[in-house]
Tab-separated table of C-alpha atoms in Angstrom:
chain	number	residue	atom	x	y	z
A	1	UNK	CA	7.214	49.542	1.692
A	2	UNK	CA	5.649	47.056	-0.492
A	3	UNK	CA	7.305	46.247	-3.957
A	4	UNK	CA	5.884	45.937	-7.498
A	5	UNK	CA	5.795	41.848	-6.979
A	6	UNK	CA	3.882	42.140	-3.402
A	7	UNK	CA	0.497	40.118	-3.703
A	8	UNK	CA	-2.312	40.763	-1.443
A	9	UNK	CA	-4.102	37.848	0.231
A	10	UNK	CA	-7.755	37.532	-0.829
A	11	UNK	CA	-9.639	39.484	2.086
A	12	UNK	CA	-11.191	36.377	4.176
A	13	UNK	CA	-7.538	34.994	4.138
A	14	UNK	CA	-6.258	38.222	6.068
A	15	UNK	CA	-9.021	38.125	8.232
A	16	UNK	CA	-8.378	34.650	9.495
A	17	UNK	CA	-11.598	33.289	7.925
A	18	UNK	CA	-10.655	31.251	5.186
A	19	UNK	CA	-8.163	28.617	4.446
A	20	UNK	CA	-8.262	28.349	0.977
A	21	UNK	CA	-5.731	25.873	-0.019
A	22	UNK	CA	-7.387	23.650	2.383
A	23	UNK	CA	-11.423	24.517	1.384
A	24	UNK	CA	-10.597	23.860	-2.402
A	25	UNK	CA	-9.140	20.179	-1.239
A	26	UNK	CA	-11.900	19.609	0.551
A	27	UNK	CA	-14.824	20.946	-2.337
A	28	UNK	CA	-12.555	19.348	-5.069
A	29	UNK	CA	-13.300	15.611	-3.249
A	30	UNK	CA	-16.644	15.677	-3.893
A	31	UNK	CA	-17.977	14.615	-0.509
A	32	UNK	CA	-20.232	16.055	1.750
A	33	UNK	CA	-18.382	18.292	4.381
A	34	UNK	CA	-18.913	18.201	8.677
A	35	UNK	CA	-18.408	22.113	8.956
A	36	UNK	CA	-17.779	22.991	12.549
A	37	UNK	CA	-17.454	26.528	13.830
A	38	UNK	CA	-17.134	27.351	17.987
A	39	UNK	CA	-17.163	30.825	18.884
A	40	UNK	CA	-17.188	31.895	22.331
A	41	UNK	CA	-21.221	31.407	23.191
A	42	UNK	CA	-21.910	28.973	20.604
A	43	UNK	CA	-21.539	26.269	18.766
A	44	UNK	CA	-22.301	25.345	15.028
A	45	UNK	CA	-22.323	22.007	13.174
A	46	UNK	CA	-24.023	21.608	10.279
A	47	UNK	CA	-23.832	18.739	6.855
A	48	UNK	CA	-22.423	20.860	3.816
A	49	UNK	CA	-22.878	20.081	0.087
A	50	UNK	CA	-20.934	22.202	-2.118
A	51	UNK	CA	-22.593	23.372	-5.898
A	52	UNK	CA	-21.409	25.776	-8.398
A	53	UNK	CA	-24.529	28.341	-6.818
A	54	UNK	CA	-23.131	27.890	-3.614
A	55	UNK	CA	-23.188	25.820	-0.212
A	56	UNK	CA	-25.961	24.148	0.418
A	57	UNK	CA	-26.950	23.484	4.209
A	58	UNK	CA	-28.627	19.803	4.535
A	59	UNK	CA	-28.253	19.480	8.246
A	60	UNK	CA	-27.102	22.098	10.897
A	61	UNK	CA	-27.665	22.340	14.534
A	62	UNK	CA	-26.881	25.334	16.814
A	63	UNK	CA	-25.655	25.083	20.378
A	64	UNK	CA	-28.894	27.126	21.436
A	65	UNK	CA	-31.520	24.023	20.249
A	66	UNK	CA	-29.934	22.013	23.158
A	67	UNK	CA	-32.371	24.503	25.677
A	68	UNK	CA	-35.508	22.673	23.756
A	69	UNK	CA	-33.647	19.235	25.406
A	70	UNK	CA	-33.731	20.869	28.783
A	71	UNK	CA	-29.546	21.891	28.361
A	72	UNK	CA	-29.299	24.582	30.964
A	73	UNK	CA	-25.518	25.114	31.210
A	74	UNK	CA	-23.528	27.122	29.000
A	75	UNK	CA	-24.135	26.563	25.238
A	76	UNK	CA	-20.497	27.387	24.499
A	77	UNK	CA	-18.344	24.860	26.926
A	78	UNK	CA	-17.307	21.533	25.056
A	79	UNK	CA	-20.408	19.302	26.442
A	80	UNK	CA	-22.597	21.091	24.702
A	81	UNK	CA	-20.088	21.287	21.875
A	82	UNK	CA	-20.336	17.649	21.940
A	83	UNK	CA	-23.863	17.205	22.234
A	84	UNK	CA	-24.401	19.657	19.496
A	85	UNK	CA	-22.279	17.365	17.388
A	86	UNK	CA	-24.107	14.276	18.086
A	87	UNK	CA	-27.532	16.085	17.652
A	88	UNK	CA	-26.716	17.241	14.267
A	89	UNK	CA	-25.340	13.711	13.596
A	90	UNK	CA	-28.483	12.259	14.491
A	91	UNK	CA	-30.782	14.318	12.137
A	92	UNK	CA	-27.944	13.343	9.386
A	93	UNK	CA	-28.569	9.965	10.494
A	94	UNK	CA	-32.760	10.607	10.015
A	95	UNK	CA	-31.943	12.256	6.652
A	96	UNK	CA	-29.797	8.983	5.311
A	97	UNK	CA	-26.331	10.743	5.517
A	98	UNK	CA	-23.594	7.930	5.542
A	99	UNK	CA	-20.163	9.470	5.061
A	100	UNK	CA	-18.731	13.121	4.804
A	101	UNK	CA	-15.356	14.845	5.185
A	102	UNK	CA	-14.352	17.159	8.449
A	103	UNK	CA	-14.247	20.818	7.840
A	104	UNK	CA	-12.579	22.825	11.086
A	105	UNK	CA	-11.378	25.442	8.969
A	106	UNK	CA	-9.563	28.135	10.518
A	107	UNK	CA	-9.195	25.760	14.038
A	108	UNK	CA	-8.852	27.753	17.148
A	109	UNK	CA	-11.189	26.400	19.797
A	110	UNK	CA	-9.160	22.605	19.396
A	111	UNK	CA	-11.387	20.719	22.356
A	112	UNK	CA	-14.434	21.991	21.629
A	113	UNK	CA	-14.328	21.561	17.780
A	114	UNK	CA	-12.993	18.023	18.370
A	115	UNK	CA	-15.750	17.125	20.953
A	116	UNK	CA	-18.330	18.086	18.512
A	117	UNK	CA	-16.367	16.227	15.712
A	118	UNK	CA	-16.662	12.620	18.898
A	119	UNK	CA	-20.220	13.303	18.780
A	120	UNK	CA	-21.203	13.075	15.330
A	121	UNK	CA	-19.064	10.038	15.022
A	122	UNK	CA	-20.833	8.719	18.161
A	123	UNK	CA	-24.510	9.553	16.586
A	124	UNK	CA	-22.662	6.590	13.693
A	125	UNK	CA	-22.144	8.644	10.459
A	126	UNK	CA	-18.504	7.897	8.924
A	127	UNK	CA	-16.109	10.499	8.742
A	128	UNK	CA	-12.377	9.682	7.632
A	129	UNK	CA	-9.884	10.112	10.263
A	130	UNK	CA	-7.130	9.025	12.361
A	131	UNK	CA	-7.240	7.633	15.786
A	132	UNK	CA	-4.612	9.733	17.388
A	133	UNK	CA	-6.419	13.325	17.011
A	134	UNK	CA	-8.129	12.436	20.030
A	135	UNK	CA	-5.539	11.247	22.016
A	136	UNK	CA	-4.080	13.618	23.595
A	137	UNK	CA	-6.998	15.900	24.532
A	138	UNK	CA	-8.469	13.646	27.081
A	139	UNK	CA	-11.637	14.417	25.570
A	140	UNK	CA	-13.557	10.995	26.661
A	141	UNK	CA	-13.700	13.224	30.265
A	142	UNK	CA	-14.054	16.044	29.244
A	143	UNK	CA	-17.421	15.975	26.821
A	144	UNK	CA	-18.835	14.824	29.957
A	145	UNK	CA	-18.199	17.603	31.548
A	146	UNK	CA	-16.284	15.934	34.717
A	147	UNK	CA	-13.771	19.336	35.045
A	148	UNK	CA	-16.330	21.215	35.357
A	149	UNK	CA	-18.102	19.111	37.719
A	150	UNK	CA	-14.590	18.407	39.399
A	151	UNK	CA	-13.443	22.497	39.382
A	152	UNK	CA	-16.773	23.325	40.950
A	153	UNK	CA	-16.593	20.281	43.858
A	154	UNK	CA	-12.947	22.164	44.711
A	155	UNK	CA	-13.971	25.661	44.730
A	156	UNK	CA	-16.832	24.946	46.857
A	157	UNK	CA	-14.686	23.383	49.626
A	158	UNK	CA	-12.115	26.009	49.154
A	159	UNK	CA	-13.958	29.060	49.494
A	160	UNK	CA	-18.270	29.173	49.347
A	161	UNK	CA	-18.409	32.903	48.542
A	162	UNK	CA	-15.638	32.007	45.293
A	163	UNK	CA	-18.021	29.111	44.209
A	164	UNK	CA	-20.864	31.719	44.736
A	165	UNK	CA	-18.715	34.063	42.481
A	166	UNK	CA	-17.985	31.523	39.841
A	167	UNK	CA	-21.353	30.241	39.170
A	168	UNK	CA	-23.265	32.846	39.751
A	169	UNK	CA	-25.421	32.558	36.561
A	170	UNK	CA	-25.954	28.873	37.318
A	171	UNK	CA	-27.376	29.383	40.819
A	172	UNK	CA	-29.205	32.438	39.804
A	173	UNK	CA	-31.133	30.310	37.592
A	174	UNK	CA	-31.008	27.114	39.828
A	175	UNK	CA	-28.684	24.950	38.051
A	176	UNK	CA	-25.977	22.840	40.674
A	177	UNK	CA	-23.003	22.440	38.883
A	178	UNK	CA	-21.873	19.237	40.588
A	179	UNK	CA	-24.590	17.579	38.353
A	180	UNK	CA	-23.441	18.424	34.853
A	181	UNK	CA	-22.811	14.410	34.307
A	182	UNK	CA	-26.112	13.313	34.814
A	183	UNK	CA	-27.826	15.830	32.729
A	184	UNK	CA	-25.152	15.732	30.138
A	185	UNK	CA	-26.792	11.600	29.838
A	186	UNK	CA	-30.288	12.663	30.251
A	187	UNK	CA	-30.253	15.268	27.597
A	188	UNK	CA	-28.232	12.676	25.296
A	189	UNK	CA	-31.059	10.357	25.223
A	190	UNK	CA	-33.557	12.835	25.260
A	191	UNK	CA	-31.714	13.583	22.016
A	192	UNK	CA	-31.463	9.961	21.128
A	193	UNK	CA	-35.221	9.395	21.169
A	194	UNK	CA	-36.086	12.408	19.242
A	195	UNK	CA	-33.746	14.775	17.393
């Protein structure tokens, strides 16, 4: 049983929402924040300004604007994480963002927040950080899309009804898995050209 001196956490704490310590750090600085949330089916990125009224959005782009681009795959897998990062970076770019601070929050989804994170840097805003976070995570591959590309090249010669099984939405809706490279460039500088 709890004692006279127990303290309960603020509600968004318990819930796994909010890392206080860390969010007051990162309002306290001054600096415009890259907030980056991944859920399951999506991806968010979006330029934060902090006032005493509240957040205030300046740039945001959502993992479901990539189907305006022609993105077909799933909106939740880490190239469209990363693409979604260097989209948003791009209209931060057109809106004369320089420099802001990384916000992960709460991080659970580690490649897919940190491929978003390698695209805004790629679009050429500055955000502070150290070399190593992406060293380990093979992530150069991977925002590509090459295991994909490479899981779905071994299922198929394994076993054509497993492939079937596997990627069923993406040859319902005519989409060959093999080719998630080359799109992954097209859409890129489809996104380049006009964000």
């Amino acid at each position: 049983m709890a004692g006279p001196r127990y303290r309960v956490s603020m509600r968004r704490r318990r819930e796994g929402k909010t890392n206080y310590h860390a969010r007051l750090k990162l309002v306290l600085s001054g600096k415009k924040r890259l907030v980056v949330r991944a859920s399951l089916h999506s991806i968010v990125v979006q330029v934060v300004d902090a006032s005493l009224k509240g957040d205030k959005i300046l740039v945001s782009a959502h993992s479901r604007q990539l189907q305006k681009y022609g993105w077909k795959y799933n909106p939740g897998n880490v190239p469209s994480a990363y693409l979604v990062g260097y989209l948003c970076g791009m209209r931060a770019k057109n809106k004369k963002i320089s420099d802001c601070i990384l916000d992960v929050g709460i991080l659970v989804h580690k490649h897919r927040v940190f491929s978003a994170f390698k695209g805004f840097l790629d679009a050429g805003i500055e955000v502070p950080h150290g070399e190593t976070i992406f060293n380990n995570l093979n992530i150069d591959s991977r925002m590509k899309g090459e295991h994909i590309k490479q899981y779905a090249e071994l299922i198929k010669k394994k076993s054509k009804k497993n492939y079937e099984k596997e990627f069923s939405a993406y040859i319902k809706n005519g989409i060959d898995p093999t080719k998630i490279t080359e799109d992954f460039d097209n859409i890129k500088n489809s996104i380049t050209k006009k964000p």
